[in-house]
Coordinates of C-alpha atoms and ligand atoms in Angstrom, one line a residue:
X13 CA -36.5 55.5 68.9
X14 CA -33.6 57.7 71.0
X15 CA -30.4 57.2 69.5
X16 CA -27.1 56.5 72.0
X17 CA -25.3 59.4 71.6
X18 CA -21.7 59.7 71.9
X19 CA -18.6 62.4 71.6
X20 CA -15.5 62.5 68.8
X21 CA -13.7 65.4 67.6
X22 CA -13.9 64.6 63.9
X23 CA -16.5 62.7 62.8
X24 CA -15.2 61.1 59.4
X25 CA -17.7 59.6 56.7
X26 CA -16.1 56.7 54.3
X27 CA -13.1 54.4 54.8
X28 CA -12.0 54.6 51.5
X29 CA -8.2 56.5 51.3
X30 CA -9.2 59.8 52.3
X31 CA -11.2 58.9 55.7
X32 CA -8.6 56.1 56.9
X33 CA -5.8 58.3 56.2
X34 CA -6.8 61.5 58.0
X35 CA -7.9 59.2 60.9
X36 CA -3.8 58.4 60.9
X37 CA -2.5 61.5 60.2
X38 CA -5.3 63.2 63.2
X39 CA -4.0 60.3 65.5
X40 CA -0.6 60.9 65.1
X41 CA -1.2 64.4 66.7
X42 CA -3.8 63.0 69.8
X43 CA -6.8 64.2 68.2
X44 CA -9.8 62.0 68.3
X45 CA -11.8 60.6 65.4
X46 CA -14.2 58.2 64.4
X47 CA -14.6 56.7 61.0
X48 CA -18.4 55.6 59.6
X49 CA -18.4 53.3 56.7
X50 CA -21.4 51.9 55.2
X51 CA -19.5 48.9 52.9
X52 CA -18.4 45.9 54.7
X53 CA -14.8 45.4 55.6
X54 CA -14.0 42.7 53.0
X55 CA -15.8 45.3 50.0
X56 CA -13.9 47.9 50.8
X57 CA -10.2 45.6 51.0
X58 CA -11.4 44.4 47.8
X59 CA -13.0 47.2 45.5
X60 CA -10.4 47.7 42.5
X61 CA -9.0 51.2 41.8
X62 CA -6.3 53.2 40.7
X63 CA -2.5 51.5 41.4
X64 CA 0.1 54.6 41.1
X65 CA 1.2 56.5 44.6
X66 CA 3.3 60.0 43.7
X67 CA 6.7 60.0 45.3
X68 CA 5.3 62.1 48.6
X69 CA 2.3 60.0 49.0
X70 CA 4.5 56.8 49.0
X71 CA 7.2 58.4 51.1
X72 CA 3.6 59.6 53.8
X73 CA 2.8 55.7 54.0
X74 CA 6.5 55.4 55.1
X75 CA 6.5 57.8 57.6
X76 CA 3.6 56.6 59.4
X77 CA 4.6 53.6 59.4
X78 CA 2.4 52.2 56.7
X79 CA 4.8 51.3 53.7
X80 CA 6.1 47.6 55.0
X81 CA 4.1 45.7 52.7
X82 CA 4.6 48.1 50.0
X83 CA 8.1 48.7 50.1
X84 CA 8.5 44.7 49.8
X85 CA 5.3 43.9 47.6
X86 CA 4.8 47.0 45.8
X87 CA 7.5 48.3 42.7
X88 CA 8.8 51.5 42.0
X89 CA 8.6 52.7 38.6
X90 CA 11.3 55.0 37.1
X91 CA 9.5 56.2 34.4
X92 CA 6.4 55.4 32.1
X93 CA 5.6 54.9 28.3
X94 CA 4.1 56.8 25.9
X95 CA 3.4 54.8 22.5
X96 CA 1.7 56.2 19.5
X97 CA 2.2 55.7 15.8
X98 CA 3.7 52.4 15.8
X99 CA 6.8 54.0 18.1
X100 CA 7.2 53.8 21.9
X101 CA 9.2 55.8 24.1
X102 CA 10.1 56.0 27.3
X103 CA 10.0 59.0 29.8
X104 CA 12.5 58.3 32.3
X105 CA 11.3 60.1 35.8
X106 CA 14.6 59.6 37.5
X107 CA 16.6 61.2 34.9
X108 CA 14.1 64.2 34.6
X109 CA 12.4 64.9 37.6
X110 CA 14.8 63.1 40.1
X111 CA 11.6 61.2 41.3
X112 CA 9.9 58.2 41.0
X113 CA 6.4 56.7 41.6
X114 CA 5.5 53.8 43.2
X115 CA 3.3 50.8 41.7
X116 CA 1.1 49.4 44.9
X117 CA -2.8 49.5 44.4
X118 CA -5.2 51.5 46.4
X119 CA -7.4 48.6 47.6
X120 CA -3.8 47.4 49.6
X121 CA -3.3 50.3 50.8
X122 CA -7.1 50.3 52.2
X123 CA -6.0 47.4 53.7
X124 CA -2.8 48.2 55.6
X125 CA -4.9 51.4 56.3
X126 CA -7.6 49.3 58.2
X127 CA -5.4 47.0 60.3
X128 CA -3.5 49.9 61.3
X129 CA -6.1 51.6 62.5
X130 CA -8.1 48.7 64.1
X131 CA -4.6 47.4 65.8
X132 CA -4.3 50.9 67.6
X133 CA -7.7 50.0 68.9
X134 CA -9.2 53.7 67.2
X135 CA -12.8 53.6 66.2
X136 CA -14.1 52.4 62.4
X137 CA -17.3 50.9 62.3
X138 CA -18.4 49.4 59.0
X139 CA -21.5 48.4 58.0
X140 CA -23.4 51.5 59.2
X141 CA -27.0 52.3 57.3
X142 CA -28.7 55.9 56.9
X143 CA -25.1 57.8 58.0
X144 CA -27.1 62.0 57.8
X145 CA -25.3 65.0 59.0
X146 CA -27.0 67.9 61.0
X147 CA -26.3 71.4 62.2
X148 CA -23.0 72.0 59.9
X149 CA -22.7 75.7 61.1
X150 CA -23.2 75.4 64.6
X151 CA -21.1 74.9 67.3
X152 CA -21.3 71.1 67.6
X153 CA -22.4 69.6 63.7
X154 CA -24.0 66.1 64.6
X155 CA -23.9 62.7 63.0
X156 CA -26.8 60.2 63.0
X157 CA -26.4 56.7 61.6
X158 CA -27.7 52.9 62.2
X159 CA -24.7 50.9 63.5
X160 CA -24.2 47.5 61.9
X161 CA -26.4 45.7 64.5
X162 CA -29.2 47.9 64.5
X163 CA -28.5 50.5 66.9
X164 CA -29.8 54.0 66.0
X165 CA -26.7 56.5 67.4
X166 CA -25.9 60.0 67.4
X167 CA -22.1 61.4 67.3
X168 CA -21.2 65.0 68.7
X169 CA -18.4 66.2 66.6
X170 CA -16.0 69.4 66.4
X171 CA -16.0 69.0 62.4
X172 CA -17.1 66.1 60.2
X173 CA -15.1 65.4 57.5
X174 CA -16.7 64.4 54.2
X175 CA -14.2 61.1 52.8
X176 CA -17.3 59.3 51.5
X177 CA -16.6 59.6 48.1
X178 CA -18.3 60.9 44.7
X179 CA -21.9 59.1 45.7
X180 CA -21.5 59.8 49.1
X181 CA -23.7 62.2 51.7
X182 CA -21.4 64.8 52.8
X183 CA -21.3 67.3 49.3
X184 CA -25.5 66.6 49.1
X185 CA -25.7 67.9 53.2
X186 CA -24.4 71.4 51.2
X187 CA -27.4 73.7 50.9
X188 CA -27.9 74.4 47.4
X189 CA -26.3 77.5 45.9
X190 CA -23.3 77.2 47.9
X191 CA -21.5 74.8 45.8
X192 CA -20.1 75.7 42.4
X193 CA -19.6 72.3 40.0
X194 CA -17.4 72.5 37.2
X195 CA -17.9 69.6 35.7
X196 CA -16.3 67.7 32.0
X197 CA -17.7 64.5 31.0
X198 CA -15.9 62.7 28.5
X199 CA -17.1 61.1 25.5
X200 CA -15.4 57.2 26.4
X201 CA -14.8 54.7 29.2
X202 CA -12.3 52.6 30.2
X203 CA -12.9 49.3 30.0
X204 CA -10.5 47.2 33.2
X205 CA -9.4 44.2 33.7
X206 CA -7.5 42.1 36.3
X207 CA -5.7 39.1 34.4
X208 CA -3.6 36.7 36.2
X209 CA -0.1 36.8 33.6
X210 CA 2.8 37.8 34.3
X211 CA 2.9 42.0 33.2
X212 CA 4.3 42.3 29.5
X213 CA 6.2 45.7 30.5
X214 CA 8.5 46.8 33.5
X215 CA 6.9 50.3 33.3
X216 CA 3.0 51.0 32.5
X217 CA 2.4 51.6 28.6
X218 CA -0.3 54.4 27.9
X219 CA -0.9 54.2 24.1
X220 CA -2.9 56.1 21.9
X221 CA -4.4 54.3 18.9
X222 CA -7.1 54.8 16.3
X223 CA -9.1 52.2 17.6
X224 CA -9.2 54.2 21.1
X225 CA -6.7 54.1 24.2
X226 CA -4.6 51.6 25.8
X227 CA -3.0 51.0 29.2
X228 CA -0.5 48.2 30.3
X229 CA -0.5 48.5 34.0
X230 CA 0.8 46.5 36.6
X231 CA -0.1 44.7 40.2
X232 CA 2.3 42.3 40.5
X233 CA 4.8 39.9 39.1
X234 CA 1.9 37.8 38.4
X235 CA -1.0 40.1 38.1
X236 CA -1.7 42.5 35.3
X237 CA -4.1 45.3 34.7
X238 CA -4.7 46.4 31.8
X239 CA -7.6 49.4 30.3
X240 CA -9.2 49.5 26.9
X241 CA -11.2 52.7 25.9
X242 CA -15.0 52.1 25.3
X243 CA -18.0 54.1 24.6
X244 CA -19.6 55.0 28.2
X245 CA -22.9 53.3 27.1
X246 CA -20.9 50.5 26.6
X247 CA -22.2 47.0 27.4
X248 CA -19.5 44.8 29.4
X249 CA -21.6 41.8 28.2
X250 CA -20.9 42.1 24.7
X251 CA -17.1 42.1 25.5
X252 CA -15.9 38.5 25.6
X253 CA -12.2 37.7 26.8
X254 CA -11.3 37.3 23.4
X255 CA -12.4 40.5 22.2
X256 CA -10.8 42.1 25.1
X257 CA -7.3 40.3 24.7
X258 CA -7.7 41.3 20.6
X259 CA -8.4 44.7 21.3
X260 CA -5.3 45.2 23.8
X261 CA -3.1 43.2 21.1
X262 CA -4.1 45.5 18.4
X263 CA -3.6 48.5 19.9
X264 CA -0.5 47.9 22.2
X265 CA 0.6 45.8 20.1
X266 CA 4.7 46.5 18.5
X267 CA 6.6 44.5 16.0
X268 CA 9.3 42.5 18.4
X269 CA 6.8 42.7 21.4
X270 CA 4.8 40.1 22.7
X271 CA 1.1 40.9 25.2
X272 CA 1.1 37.9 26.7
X273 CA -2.2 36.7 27.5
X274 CA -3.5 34.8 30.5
X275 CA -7.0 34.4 32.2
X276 CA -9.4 37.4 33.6
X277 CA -10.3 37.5 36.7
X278 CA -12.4 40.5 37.0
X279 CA -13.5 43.4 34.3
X280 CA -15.6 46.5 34.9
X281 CA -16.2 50.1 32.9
X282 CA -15.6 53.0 34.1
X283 CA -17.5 56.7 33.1
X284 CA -14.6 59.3 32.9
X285 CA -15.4 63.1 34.3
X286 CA -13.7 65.8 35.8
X287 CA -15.4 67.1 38.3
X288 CA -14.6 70.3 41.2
X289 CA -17.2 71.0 43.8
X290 CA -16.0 74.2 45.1
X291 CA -15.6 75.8 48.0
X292 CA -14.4 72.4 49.9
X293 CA -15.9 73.9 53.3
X294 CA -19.4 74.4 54.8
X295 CA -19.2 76.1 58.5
X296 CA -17.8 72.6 60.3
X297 CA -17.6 70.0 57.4
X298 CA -15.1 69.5 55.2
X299 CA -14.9 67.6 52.3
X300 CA -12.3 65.5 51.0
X301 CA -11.1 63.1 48.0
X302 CA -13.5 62.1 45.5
X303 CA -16.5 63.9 47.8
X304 CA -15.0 67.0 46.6
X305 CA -13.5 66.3 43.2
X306 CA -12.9 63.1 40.6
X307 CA -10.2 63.2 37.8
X308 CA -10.2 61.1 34.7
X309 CA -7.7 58.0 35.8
X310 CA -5.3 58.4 32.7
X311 CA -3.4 60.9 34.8
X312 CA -3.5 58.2 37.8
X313 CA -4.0 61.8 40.3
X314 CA -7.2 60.2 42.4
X315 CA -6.0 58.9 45.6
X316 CA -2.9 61.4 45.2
X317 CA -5.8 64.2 45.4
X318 CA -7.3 62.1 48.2
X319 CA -4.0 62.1 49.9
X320 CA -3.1 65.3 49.8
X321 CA -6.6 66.9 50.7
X322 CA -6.2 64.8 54.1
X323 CA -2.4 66.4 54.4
X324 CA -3.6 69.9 54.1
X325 CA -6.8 68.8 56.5
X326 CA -5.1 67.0 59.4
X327 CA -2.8 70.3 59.6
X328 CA -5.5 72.2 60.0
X329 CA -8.1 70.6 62.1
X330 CA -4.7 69.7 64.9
X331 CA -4.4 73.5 64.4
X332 CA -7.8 74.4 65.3
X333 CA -9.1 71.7 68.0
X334 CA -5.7 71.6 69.5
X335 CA -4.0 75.1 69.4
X336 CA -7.4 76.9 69.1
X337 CA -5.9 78.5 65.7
X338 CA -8.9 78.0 62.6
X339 CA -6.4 80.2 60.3
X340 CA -5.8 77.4 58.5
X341 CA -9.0 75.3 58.4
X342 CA -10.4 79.0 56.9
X343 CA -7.8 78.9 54.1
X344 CA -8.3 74.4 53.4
X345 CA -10.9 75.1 50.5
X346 CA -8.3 77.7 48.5
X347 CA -5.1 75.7 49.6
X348 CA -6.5 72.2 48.1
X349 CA -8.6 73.8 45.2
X350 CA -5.3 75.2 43.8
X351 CA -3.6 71.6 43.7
X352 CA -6.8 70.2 42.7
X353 CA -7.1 72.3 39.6
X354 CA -3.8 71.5 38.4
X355 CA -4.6 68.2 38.9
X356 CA -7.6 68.3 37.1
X357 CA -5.7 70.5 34.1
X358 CA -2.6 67.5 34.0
X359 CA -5.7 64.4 33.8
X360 CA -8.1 66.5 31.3
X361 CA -4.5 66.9 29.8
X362 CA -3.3 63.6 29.2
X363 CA -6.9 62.4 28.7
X364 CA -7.4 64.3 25.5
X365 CA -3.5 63.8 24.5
X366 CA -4.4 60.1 24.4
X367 CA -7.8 59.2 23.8
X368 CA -9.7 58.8 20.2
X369 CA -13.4 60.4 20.4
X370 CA -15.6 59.1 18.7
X371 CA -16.0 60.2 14.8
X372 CA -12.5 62.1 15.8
X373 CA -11.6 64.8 12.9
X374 CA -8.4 64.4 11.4
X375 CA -7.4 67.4 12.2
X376 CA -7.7 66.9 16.1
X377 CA -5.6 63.3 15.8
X378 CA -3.0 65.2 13.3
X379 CA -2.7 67.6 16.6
X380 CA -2.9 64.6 19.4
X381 CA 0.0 63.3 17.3
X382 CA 2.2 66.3 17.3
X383 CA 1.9 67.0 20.7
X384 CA 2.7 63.6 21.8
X385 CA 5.9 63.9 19.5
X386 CA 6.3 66.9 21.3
X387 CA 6.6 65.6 24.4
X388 CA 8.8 62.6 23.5
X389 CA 11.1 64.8 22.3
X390 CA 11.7 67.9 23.9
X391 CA 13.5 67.7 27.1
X392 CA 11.5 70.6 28.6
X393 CA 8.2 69.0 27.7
X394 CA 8.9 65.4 29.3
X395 CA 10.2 67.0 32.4
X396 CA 6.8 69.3 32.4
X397 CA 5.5 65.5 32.0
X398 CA 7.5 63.4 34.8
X399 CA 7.4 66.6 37.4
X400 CA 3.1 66.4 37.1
X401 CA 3.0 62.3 37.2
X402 CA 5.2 61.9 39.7
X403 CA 3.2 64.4 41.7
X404 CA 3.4 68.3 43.1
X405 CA 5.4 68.1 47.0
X406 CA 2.8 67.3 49.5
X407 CA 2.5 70.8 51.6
Ligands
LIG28 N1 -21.8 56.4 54.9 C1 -20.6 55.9 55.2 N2 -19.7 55.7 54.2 C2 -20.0 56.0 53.0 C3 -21.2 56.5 52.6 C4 -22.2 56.7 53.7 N3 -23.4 57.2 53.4 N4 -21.3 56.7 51.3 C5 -20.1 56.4 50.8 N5 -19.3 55.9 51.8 C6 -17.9 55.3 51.7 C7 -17.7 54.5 50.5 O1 -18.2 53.2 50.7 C8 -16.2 54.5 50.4 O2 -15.6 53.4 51.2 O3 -17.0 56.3 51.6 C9 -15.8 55.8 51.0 C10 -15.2 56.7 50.0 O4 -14.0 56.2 49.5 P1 -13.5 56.4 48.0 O5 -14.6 56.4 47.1 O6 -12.4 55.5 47.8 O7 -13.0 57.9 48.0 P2 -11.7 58.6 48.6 O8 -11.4 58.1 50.0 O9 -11.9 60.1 48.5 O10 -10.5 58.1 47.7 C11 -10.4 58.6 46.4 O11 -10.8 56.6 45.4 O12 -12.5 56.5 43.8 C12 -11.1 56.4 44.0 O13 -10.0 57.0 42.1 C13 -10.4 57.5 43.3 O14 -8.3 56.9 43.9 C14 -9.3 57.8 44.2 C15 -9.8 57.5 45.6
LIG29 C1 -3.9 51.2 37.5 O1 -2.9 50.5 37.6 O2 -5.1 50.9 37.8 C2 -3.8 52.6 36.8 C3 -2.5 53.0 36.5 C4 -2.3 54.2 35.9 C5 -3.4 55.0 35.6 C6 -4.7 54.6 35.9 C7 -4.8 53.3 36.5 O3 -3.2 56.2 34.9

């Protein structure tokens, strides 16, 4: 069968955060893309993620124009808790870092993301089957895909940018040996759910308990979400609503302090890894976002990662196609890795500050324990603390 073949300057794989945003950000400055996405429109507005935006990535959505919903639906959170020991404190952002982080979850901004983009008429097809890349260190790297109804096409492109996440093609198309993994996988899950009550906290609660981790996060005034640690080989069948609401009393749970509990609407577990393909570049594709990397969520960095990858990308693919200068697409790979890895050192960070492996030794929760006093208490420490959360300066 001949495909219809067609032109684009960046061909971009995956509407998740990374693709949708770099098709902005590459718009902005008149360069051409088109964005491939194999999910359906509704999957992709709702698939449940991560919920916390650093204070550049939320002040990026403002300045193109894509904050409207969430500066009205969305809530801004000063600061976050750390619990442990039957104590919980607070780190206050504002006072330390001068910065804040926004509460507004990734599948709404997917959303504004998509209307945006299909209001300005630019080109996102969902729906596509058997997306392959070709010739990534030639002159013109190619795209092939099925289109939603059945039409086998080809797109030309300048670059092709890899947004199509940790399962996606883009990091596979690499010809082995190039790629350097470092890789961490962690001995638990978390265990999410959706719950429609009212949140029990103004600010998320992470809590560390011997029974394994906690988190008290927020969606909105009447949605909660809120994270249990499991083993990865966990079964979600064998974990009732009861058993979930009984484990999130016991270990959030404060004398004075009430969980209140309401109905779940959706639950799901979630392996945790670390995970750095390195370099980030092969001839004309770049990868992006989870493609590239995944973080553990306890340091809520993924679609900040995403975020800024597509930053550092959209500078330099406008520098290349439009000024004819590839200084910067050379040095993308070394720019992102070194944000990437300090990303990667802040959620391995607070992952093992916060988490109870299995058969822990008392030694190792003796030490979790004084470092978690340790950052409650020193001034230094939390500001080390609220300066990583609330997120590095976008470049
Ligand atoms: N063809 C087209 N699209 C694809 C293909 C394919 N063969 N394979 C995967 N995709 C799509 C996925 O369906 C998804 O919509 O690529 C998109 C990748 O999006 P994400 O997984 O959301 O990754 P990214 O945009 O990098 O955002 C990172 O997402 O996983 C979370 O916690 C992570 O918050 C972080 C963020
Ligand atoms: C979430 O709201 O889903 C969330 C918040 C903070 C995290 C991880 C997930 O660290």
């Amino acid at each position: 069968m001949t495909a219809r073949v067609t032109r684009t300057q960046v061909g971009i794989i995956g509407a998740g955060p990374a693709g949708l945003l770099l098709g902005q950000l590459l718009a902005r400055s008149g360069v051409d893309a088109v964005v491939l996405e194999n999910r359906s429109r509704e999957y992709v507005e709702a698939r449940q993620r991560a919920g916390v935006l650093e204070h550049d990535v939320a002040s990026l959505l403002r300045e193109l124009g894509l904050a409207d919903r969430m500066d009205t639906e969305g809530i801004e959170h000063g600061g976050i808790y750390l619990q442990f020991d039957g104590e919980r404190h607070h780190i206050d952002f504002h006072d330390l870092a001068g910065r804040s982080v926004w509460v507004w979850a990734q599948t709404e901004v997917v959303k504004d993301l998509v209307a945006a983009r299909l209001a300005a008429g630019l080109a996102l097809e969902f729906e596509v089957s058997g997306t392959a890349v070709h010739d990534l260190t030639a002159d013109e790297p190619r795209m092939t895909y099925r289109s939603a109804d059945g039409e086998q096409r080809e797109l030309v492109c300048d670059v092709i940018a890899g947004c199509d996440g940790f399962h996606g093609p883009s990091r596979a198309a690499v010809p082995a040996g190039l790629l350097t993994v470092s890789e961490r996988v962690y001995p638990f899950a978390w265990l999410g759910v959706l719950a429609d009550v009212a949140p029990s906290t103004d600010e998320l609660i992470y809590a560390h308990h011997p029974d394994g981790f906690a988190l008290h996060s927020v969606r909105t005034p009447e949605v909660s979400r809120l994270y249990v640690q499991v083993r990865p080989e966990e079964d979600i069948a064998d974990w009732s609503d009861e058993r979930i609401w009984a484990a999130l009393q016991t270990r959030l749970g404060l004398p004075g302090w009430t969980l209140h509990e309401g109905p779940i609407r959706e639950k799901g577990i979630t392996p945790m890894r670390s995970f750095v393909a390195a370099p980030m570049r092969h001839g004309r594709l770049f990868l992006a976002g989870d493609a590239a990397h995944i973080v553990p969520p306890t340091g809520a960095k993924g679609l900040n990662l995403a975020a800024a990858d597509v930053v550092v990308l959209a500078q330099a693919l406008v520098a290349w196609l439009v000024d004819g200068d590839e200084r910067l697409a050379d040095s993308y790979s070394d720019t992102c890795l070194r944000r990437v890895w300090r990303a990667t050192h802040f959620s391995w960070w607070m992952t093992s500050m916060l988490h109870t492996p299995p058969g822990q030794d008392p030694f190792d929760a003796r030490l979790q324990l004084a470092q978690l006093r340790h950052v409650t208490s020193s001034r230094p420490a939390a500001t080390d603390l609220a300066l990583r959360y609330t997120g590095q300066p976008l470049p």
